[in-house]
CSV table of C-alpha atoms and ligand atoms in Angstrom, one decimal:
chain,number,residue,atom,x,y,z
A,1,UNK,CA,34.9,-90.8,25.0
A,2,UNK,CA,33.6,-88.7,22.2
A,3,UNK,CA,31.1,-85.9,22.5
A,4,UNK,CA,28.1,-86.7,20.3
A,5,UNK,CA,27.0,-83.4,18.6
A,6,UNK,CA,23.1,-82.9,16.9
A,7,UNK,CA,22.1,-81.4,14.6
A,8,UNK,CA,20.0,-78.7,14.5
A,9,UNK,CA,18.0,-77.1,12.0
A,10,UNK,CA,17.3,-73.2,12.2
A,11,UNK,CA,14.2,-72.0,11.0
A,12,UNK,CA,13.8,-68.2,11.4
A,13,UNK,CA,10.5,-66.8,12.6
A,14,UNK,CA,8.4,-64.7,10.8
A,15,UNK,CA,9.5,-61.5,9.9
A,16,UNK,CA,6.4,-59.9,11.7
A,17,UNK,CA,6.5,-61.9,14.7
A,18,UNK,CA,10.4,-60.2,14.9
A,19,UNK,CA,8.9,-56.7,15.3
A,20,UNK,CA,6.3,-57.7,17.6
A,21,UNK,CA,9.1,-59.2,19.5
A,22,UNK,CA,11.5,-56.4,19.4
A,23,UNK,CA,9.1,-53.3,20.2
A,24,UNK,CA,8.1,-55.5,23.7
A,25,UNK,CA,11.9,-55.7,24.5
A,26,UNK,CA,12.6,-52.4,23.7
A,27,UNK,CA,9.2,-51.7,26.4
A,28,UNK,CA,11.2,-53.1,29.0
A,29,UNK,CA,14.8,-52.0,28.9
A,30,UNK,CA,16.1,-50.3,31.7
A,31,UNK,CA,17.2,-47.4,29.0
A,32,UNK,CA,14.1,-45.0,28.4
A,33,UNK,CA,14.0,-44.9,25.1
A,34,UNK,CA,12.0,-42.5,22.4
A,35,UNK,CA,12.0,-42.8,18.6
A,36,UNK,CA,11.7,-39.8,16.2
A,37,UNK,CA,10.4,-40.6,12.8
A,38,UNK,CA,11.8,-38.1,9.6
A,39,UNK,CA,9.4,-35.5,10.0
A,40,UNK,CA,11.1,-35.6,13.7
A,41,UNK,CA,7.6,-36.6,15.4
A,42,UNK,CA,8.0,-38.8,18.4
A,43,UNK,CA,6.7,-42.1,17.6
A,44,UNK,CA,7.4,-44.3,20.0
A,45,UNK,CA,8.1,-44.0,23.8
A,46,UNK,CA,8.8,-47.1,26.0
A,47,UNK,CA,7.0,-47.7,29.1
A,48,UNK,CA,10.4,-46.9,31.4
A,49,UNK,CA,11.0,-43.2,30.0
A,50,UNK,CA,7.0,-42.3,30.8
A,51,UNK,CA,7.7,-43.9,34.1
A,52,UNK,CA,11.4,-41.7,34.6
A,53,UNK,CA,9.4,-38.6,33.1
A,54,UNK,CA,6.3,-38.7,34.6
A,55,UNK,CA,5.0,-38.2,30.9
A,56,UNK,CA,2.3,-40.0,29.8
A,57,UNK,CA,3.2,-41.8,26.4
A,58,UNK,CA,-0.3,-39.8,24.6
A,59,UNK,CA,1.6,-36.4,26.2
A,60,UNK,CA,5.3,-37.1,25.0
A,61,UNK,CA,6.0,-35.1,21.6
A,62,UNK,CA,9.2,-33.0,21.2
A,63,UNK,CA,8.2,-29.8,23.1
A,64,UNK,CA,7.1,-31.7,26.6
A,65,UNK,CA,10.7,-33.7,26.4
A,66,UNK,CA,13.0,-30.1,25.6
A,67,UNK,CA,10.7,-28.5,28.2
A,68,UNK,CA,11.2,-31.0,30.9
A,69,UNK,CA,15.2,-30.9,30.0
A,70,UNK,CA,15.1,-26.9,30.4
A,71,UNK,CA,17.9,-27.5,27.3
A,72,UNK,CA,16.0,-26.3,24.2
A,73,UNK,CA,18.7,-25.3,22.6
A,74,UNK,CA,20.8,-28.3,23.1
A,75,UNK,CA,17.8,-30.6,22.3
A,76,UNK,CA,17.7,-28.8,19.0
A,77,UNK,CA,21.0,-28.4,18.0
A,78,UNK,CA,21.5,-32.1,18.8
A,79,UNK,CA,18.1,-33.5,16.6
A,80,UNK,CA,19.8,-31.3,13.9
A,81,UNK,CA,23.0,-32.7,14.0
A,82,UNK,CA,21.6,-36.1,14.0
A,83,UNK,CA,19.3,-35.7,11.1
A,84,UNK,CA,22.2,-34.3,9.1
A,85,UNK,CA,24.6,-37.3,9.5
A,86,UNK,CA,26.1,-37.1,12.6
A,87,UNK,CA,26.6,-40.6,14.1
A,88,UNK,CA,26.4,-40.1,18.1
A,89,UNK,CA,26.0,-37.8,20.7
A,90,UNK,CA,25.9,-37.8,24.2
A,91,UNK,CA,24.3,-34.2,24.9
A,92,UNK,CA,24.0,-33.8,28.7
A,93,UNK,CA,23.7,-35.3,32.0
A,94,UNK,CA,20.5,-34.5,33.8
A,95,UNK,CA,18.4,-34.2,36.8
A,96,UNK,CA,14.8,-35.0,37.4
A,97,UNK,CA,13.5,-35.1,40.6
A,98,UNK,CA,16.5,-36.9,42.8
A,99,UNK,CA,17.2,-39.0,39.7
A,100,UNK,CA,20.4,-38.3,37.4
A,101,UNK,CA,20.3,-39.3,33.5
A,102,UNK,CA,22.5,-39.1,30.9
A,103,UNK,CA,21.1,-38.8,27.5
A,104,UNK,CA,22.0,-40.4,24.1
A,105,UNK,CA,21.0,-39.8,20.7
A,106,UNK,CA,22.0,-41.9,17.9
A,107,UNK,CA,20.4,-41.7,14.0
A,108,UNK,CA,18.3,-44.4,12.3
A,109,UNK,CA,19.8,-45.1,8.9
A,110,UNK,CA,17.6,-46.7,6.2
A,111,UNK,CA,19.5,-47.5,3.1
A,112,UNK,CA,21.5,-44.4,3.2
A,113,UNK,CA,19.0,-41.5,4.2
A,114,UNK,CA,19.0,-41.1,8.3
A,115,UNK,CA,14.8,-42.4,8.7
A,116,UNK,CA,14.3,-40.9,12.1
A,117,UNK,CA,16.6,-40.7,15.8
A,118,UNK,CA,16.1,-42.6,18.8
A,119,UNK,CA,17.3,-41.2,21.9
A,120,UNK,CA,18.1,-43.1,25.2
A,121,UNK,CA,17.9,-41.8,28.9
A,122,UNK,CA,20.2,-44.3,31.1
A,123,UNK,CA,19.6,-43.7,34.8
A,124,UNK,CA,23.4,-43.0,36.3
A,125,UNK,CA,22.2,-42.0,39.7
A,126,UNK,CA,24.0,-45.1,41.2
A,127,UNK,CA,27.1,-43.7,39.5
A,128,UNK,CA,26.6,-40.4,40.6
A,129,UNK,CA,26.2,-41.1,44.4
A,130,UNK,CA,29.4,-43.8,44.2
A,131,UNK,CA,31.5,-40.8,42.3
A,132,UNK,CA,30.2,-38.3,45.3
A,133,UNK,CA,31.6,-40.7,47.8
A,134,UNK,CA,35.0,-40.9,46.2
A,135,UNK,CA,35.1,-37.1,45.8
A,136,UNK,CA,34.0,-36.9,49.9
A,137,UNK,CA,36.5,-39.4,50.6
A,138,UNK,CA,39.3,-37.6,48.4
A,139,UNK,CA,38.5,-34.5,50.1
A,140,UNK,CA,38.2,-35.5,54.0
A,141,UNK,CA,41.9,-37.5,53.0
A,142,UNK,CA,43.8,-34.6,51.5
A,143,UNK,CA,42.3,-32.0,54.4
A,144,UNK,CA,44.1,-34.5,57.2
A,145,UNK,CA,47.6,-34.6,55.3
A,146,UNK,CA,47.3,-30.7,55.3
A,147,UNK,CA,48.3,-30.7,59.1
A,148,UNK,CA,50.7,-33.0,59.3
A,149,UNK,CA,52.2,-31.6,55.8
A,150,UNK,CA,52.4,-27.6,57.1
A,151,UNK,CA,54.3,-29.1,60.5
A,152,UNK,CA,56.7,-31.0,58.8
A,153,UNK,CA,57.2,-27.5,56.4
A,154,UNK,CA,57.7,-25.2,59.7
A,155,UNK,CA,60.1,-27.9,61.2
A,156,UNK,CA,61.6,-27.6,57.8
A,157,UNK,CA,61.7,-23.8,57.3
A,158,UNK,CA,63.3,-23.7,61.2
A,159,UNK,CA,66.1,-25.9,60.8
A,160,UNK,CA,67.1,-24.6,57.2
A,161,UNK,CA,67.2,-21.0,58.2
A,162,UNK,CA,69.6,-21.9,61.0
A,163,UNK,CA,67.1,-21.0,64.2
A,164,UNK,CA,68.0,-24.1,66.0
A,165,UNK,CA,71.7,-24.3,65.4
A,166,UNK,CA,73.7,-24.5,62.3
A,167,UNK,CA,74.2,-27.1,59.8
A,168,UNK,CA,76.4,-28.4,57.8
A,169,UNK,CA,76.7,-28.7,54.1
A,170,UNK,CA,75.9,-32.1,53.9
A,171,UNK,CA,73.6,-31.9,56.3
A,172,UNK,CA,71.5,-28.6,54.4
A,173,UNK,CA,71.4,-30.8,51.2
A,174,UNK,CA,69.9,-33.7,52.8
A,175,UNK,CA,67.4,-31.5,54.4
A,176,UNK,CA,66.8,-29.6,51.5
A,177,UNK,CA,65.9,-33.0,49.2
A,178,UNK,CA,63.1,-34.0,52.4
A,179,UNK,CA,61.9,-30.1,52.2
A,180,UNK,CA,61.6,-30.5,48.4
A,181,UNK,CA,59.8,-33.4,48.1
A,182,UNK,CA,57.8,-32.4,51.5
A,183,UNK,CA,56.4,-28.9,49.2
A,184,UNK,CA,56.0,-31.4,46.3
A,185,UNK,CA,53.0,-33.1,48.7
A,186,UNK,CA,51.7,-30.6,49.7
A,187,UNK,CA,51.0,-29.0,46.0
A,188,UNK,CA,49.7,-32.8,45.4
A,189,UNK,CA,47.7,-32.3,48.4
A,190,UNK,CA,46.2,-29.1,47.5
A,191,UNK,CA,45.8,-30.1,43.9
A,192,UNK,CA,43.4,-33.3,45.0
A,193,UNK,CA,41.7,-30.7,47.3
A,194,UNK,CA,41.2,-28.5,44.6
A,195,UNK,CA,39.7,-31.7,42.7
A,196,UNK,CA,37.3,-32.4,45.5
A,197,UNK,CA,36.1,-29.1,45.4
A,198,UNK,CA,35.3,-28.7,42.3
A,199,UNK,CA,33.3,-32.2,41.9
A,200,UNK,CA,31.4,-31.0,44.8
A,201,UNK,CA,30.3,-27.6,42.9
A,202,UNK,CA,31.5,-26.1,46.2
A,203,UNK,CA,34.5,-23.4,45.1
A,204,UNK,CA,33.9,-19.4,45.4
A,205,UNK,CA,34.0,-16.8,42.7
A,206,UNK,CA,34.8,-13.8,44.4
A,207,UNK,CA,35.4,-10.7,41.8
A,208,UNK,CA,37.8,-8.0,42.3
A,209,UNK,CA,39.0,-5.2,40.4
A,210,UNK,CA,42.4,-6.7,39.5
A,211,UNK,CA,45.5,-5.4,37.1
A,212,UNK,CA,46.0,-8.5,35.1
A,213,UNK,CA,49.4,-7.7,33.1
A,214,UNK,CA,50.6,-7.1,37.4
A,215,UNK,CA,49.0,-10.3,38.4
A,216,UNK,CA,51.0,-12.6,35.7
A,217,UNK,CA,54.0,-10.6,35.9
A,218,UNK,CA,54.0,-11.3,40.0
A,219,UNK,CA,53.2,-15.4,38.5
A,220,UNK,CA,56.4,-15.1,36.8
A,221,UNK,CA,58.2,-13.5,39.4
A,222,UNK,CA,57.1,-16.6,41.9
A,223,UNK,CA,58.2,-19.2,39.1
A,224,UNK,CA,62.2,-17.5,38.8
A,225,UNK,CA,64.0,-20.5,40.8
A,226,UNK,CA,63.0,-22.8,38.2
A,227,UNK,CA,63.6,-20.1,34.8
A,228,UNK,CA,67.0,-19.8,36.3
A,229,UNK,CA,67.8,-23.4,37.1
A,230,UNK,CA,67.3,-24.4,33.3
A,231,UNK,CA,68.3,-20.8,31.8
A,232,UNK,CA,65.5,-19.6,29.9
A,233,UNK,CA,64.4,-16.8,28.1
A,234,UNK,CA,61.5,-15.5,29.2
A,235,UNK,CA,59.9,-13.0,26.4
A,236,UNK,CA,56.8,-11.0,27.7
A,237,UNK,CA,54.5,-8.6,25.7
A,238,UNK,CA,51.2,-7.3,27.5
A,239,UNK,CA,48.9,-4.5,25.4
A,240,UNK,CA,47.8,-3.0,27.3
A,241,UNK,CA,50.7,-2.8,30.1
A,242,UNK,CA,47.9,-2.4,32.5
A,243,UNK,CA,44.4,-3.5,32.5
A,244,UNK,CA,41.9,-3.6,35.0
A,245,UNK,CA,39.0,-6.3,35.3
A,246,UNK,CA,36.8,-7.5,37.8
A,247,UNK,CA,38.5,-11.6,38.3
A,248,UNK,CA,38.9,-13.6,41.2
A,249,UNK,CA,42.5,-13.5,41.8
A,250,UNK,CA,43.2,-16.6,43.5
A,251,UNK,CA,41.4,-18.3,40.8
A,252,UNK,CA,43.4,-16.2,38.0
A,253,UNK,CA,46.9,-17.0,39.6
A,254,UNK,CA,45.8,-20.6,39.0
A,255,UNK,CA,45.3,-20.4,35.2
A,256,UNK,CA,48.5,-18.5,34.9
A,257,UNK,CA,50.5,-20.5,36.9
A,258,UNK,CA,49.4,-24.0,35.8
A,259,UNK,CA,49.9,-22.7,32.0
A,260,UNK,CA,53.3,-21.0,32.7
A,261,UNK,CA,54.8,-23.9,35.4
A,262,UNK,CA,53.6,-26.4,32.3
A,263,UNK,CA,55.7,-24.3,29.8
A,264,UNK,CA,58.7,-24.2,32.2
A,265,UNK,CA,58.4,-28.1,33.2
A,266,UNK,CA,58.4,-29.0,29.4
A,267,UNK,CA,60.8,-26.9,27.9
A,268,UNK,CA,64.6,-28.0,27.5
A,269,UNK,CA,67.2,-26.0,28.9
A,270,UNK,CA,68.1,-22.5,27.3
A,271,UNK,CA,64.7,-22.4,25.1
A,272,UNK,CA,62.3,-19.5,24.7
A,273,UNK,CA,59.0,-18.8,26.2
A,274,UNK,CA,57.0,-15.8,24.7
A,275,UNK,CA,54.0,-14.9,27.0
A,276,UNK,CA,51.5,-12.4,25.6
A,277,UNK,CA,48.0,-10.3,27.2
A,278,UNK,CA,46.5,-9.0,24.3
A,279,UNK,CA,42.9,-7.1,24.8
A,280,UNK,CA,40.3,-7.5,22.0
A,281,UNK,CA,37.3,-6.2,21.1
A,282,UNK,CA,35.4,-8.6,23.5
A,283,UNK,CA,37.8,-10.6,24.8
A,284,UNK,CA,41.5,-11.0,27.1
A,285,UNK,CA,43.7,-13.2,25.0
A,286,UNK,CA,46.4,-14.8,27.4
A,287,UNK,CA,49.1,-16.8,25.1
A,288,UNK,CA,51.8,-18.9,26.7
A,289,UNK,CA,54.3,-20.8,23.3
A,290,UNK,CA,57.3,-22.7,24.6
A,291,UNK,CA,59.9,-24.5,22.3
A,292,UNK,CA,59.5,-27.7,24.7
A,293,UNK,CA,58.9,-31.6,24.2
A,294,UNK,CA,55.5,-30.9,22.6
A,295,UNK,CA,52.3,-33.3,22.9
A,296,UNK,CA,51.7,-36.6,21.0
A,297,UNK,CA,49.0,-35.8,18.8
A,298,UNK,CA,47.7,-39.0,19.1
A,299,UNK,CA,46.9,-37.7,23.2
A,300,UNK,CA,46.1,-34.4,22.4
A,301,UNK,CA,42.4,-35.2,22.8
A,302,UNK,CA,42.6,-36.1,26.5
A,303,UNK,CA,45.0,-33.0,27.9
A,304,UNK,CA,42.1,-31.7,30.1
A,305,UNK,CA,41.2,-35.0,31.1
A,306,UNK,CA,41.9,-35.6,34.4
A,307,UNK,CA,45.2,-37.5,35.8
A,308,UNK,CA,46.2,-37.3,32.3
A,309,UNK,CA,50.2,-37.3,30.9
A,310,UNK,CA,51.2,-37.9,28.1
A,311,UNK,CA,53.9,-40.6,27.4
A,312,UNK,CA,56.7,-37.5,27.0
A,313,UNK,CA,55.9,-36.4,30.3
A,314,UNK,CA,57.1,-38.0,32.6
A,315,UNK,CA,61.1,-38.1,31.0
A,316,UNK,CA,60.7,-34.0,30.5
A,317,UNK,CA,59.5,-33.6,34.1
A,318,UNK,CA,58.8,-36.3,36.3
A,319,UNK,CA,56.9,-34.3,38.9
A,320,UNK,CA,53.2,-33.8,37.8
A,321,UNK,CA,50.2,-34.9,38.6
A,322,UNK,CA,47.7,-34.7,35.6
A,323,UNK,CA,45.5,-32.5,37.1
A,324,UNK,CA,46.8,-29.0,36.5
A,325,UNK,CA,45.3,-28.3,33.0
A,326,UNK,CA,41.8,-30.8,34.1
A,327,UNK,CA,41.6,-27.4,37.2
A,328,UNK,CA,42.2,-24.6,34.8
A,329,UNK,CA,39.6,-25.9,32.6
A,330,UNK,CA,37.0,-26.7,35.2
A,331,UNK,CA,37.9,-23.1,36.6
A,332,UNK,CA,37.7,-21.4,33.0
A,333,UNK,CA,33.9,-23.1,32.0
A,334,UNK,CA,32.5,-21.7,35.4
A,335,UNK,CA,33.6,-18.2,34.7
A,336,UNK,CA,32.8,-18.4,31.0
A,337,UNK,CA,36.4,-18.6,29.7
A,338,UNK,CA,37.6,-20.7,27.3
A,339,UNK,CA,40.7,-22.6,26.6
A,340,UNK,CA,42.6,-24.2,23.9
A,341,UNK,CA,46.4,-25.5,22.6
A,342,UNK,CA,48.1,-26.0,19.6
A,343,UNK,CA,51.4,-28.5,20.0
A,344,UNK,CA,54.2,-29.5,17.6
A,345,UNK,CA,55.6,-33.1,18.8
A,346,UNK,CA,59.0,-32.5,19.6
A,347,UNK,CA,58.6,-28.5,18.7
A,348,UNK,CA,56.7,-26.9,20.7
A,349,UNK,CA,53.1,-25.6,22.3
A,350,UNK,CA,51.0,-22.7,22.9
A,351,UNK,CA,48.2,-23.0,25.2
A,352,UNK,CA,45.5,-19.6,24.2
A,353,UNK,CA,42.8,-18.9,27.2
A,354,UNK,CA,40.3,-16.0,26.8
A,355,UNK,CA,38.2,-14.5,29.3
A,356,UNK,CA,35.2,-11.9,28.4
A,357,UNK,CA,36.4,-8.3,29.2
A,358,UNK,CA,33.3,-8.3,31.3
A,359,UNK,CA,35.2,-10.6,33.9
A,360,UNK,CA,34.4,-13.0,35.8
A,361,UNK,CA,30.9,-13.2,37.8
A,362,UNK,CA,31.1,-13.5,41.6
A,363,UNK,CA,28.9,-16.8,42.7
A,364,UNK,CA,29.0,-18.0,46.4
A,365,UNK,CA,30.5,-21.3,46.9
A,366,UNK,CA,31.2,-23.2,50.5
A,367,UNK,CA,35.6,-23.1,50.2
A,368,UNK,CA,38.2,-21.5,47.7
A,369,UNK,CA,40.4,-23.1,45.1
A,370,UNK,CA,44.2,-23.0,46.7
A,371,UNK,CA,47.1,-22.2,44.3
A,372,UNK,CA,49.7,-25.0,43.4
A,373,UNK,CA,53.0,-24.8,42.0
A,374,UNK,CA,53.1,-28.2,40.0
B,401,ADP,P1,51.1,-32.2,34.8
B,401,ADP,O1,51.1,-32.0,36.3
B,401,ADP,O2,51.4,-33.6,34.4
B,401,ADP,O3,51.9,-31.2,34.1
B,401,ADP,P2,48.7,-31.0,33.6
B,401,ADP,O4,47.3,-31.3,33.9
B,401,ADP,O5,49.2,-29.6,33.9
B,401,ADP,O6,49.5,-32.1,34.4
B,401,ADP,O7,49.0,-31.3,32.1
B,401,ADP,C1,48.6,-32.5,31.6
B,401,ADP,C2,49.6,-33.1,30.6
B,401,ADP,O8,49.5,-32.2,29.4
B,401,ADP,C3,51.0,-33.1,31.0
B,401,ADP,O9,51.3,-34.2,31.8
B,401,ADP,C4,51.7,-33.0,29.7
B,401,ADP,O10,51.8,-34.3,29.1
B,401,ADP,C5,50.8,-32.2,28.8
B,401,ADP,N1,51.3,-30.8,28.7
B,401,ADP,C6,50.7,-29.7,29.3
B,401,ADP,N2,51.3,-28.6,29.0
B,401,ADP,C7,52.3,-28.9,28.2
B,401,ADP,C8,53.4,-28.2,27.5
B,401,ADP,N3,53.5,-26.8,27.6
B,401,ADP,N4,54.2,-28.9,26.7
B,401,ADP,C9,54.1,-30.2,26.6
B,401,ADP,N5,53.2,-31.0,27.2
B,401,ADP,C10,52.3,-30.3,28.0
């Protein structure tokens, strides 16, 4: 049997009957859309951003929309960068109402001059509510293994320190592997808890007078099983030797102990680590460089991503769960911090955090972040 084929002859419409068609589809996508002509006038709105706003399409110029997205600045700084030749952005995610949005702008080219912008609201609230459930989820699991988790650790701690009768040699090892790996959960526990609790917006900033120099050196003290086990050298230089600010300590010993555990898990035996506090004029510089495996810089973009290892990670150190570095960076934007790295594949990194000498702002918050060793 052969499959008879036709024909068919294409005959494109008119060109105006195109436009006509195009500006009543754009009416009724499910984006809200708005286009900005040169002079950076709004000159078109579809019907579904009036109807997400609550603007009327006569009321919508430029300074109702930055008004209603309390972001002027951003608004701005993003129609500028657009109208000077940058190709995307996604600026913000946003509330109205009990709605969430996230917001696109992209440039209209004509020839090769950029004619105007059109930005697109996409509702996400769906997304939102789903990703809130997982978070719940994540944090009702990992707050029932806790229990069972610290039990198994006390049995542990018992029979290893002899209390119950002693063992022998082969018996201590064996014990020691299930203690090990029992501690390993437990940081993987509190690191998911730690997750949940910041995706909820629910962790505590609680500001104390703190010496910082003491507070890493006490970081590094905890961390001296593992320095010995692979011999390094551990080089330290603090200016000044002490220094008082007002931090959250628990939420300090996490940045330095994520940064310095990292250094230690990726370094190979009998390398250097140099650790450095330097006070600026505005600013606490904190500098951990290792001699380790190094990143790929093909991945180097996603490092604060989280559940994210490279593809050398897991042969340098196979414990880790990719959600150190995704903590200390959640942590370090909520108390106006900042963090950055610079790797050599193969050579070496240095991870650099700063935090304003005017510390960290106390903000109430429902549970504190709990300190993890991996
Ligand atoms: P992990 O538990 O895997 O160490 P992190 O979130 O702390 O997770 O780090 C994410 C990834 O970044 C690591 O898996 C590793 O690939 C890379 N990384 C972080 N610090 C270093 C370092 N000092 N040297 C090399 N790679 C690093």
């Amino acid at each position: 049997m052969s499959i008879q084929t036709k024909k068919i002859k294409f005959r494109p419409p008119e060109k105006a009957n195109i436009e006509v068609k195009i500006e009543d589809l754009i009416q009724c996508f499910p984006e809200g859309v708005v286009v900005f002509n040169a002079a950076r006038q709004v000159s078109f709105v579809n019907t579904t951003i009036t109807a997400m706003t609550g603007l009327s399409s006569a009321g919508f110029d430029l300074s109702a929309f930055r008004r209603l997205f309390h972001h002027e600045n951003l608004t701005n700084l993003a129609i500028r960068q657009v109208f000077s030749g940058k190709k995307f952005l996604h600026i913000l995610e946003i509330k109205l109402t009990r709605f969430w949005y996230e917001l696109f702008l992209l440039p209209l080219h004509h020839d090769t001059t950029t004619s105007g912008a059109i930005l697109m609201l996409r509702d996400i609230t769906r997304e939102k509510e789903i990703d809130k459930t997982k978070t719940e989820f994540v944090s009702l699991a990992s707050h029932q293994l806790r229990t069972p988790l610290s039990i198994m650790k006390w049995y542990g701690d018992m029979l290893l320190s002899d209390d119950v009768g002693r063992l022998n040699a082969k018996q201590q090892r064996y014990l020691r592997a299930v203690y090990e790996s029992n501690q390993h959960m437990v940081d993987l526990v509190n690191a998911l808890l730690n997750v949940s609790r910041i995706e909820m917006g629910t962790f505590t900033v609680e500001a104390t007078m703190t010496n910082v120099p003491a507070l890493a050196r006490d970081v590094i003290n905890g961390l001296t099983p593992q320095i010995s086990s692979k011999k390094l050298k551990i080089k330290t230089y603090f200016n000044p030797a002490q220094l008082a600010l007002s931090v959250d300590q628990q939420l300090l010993r996490i940045i330095f102990q994520n940064i310095i555990s990292n250094s230690i898990k990726y370094s190979s035996a009998g390398t250097s680590i140099h650790i450095t506090l330097q006070k600026n004029s505005s600013d606490l510089l904190f500098t951990v460089t290792d001699q380790g495996c190094g990143i790929p810089p093909e991945q180097q973009e996603k490092v604060f991503t989280k559940l994210f290892r490279a593809d050398n990670a897991p042969s340098a150190s196979p414990e880790g769960t990719g959600l150190g570095l995704y903590i200390v960076k959640s942590i370090l934007d909520t108390v106006a911090g900042k963090i950055r790295f610079e790797s050599k594949f193969n050579s070496g990194t240095t991870f650099f955090v700063t935090l304003p000498l005017t510390g960290m702002k106390s903000s109430p918050g429902l549970q504190t972040l709990i300190p993890t060793k991996i």
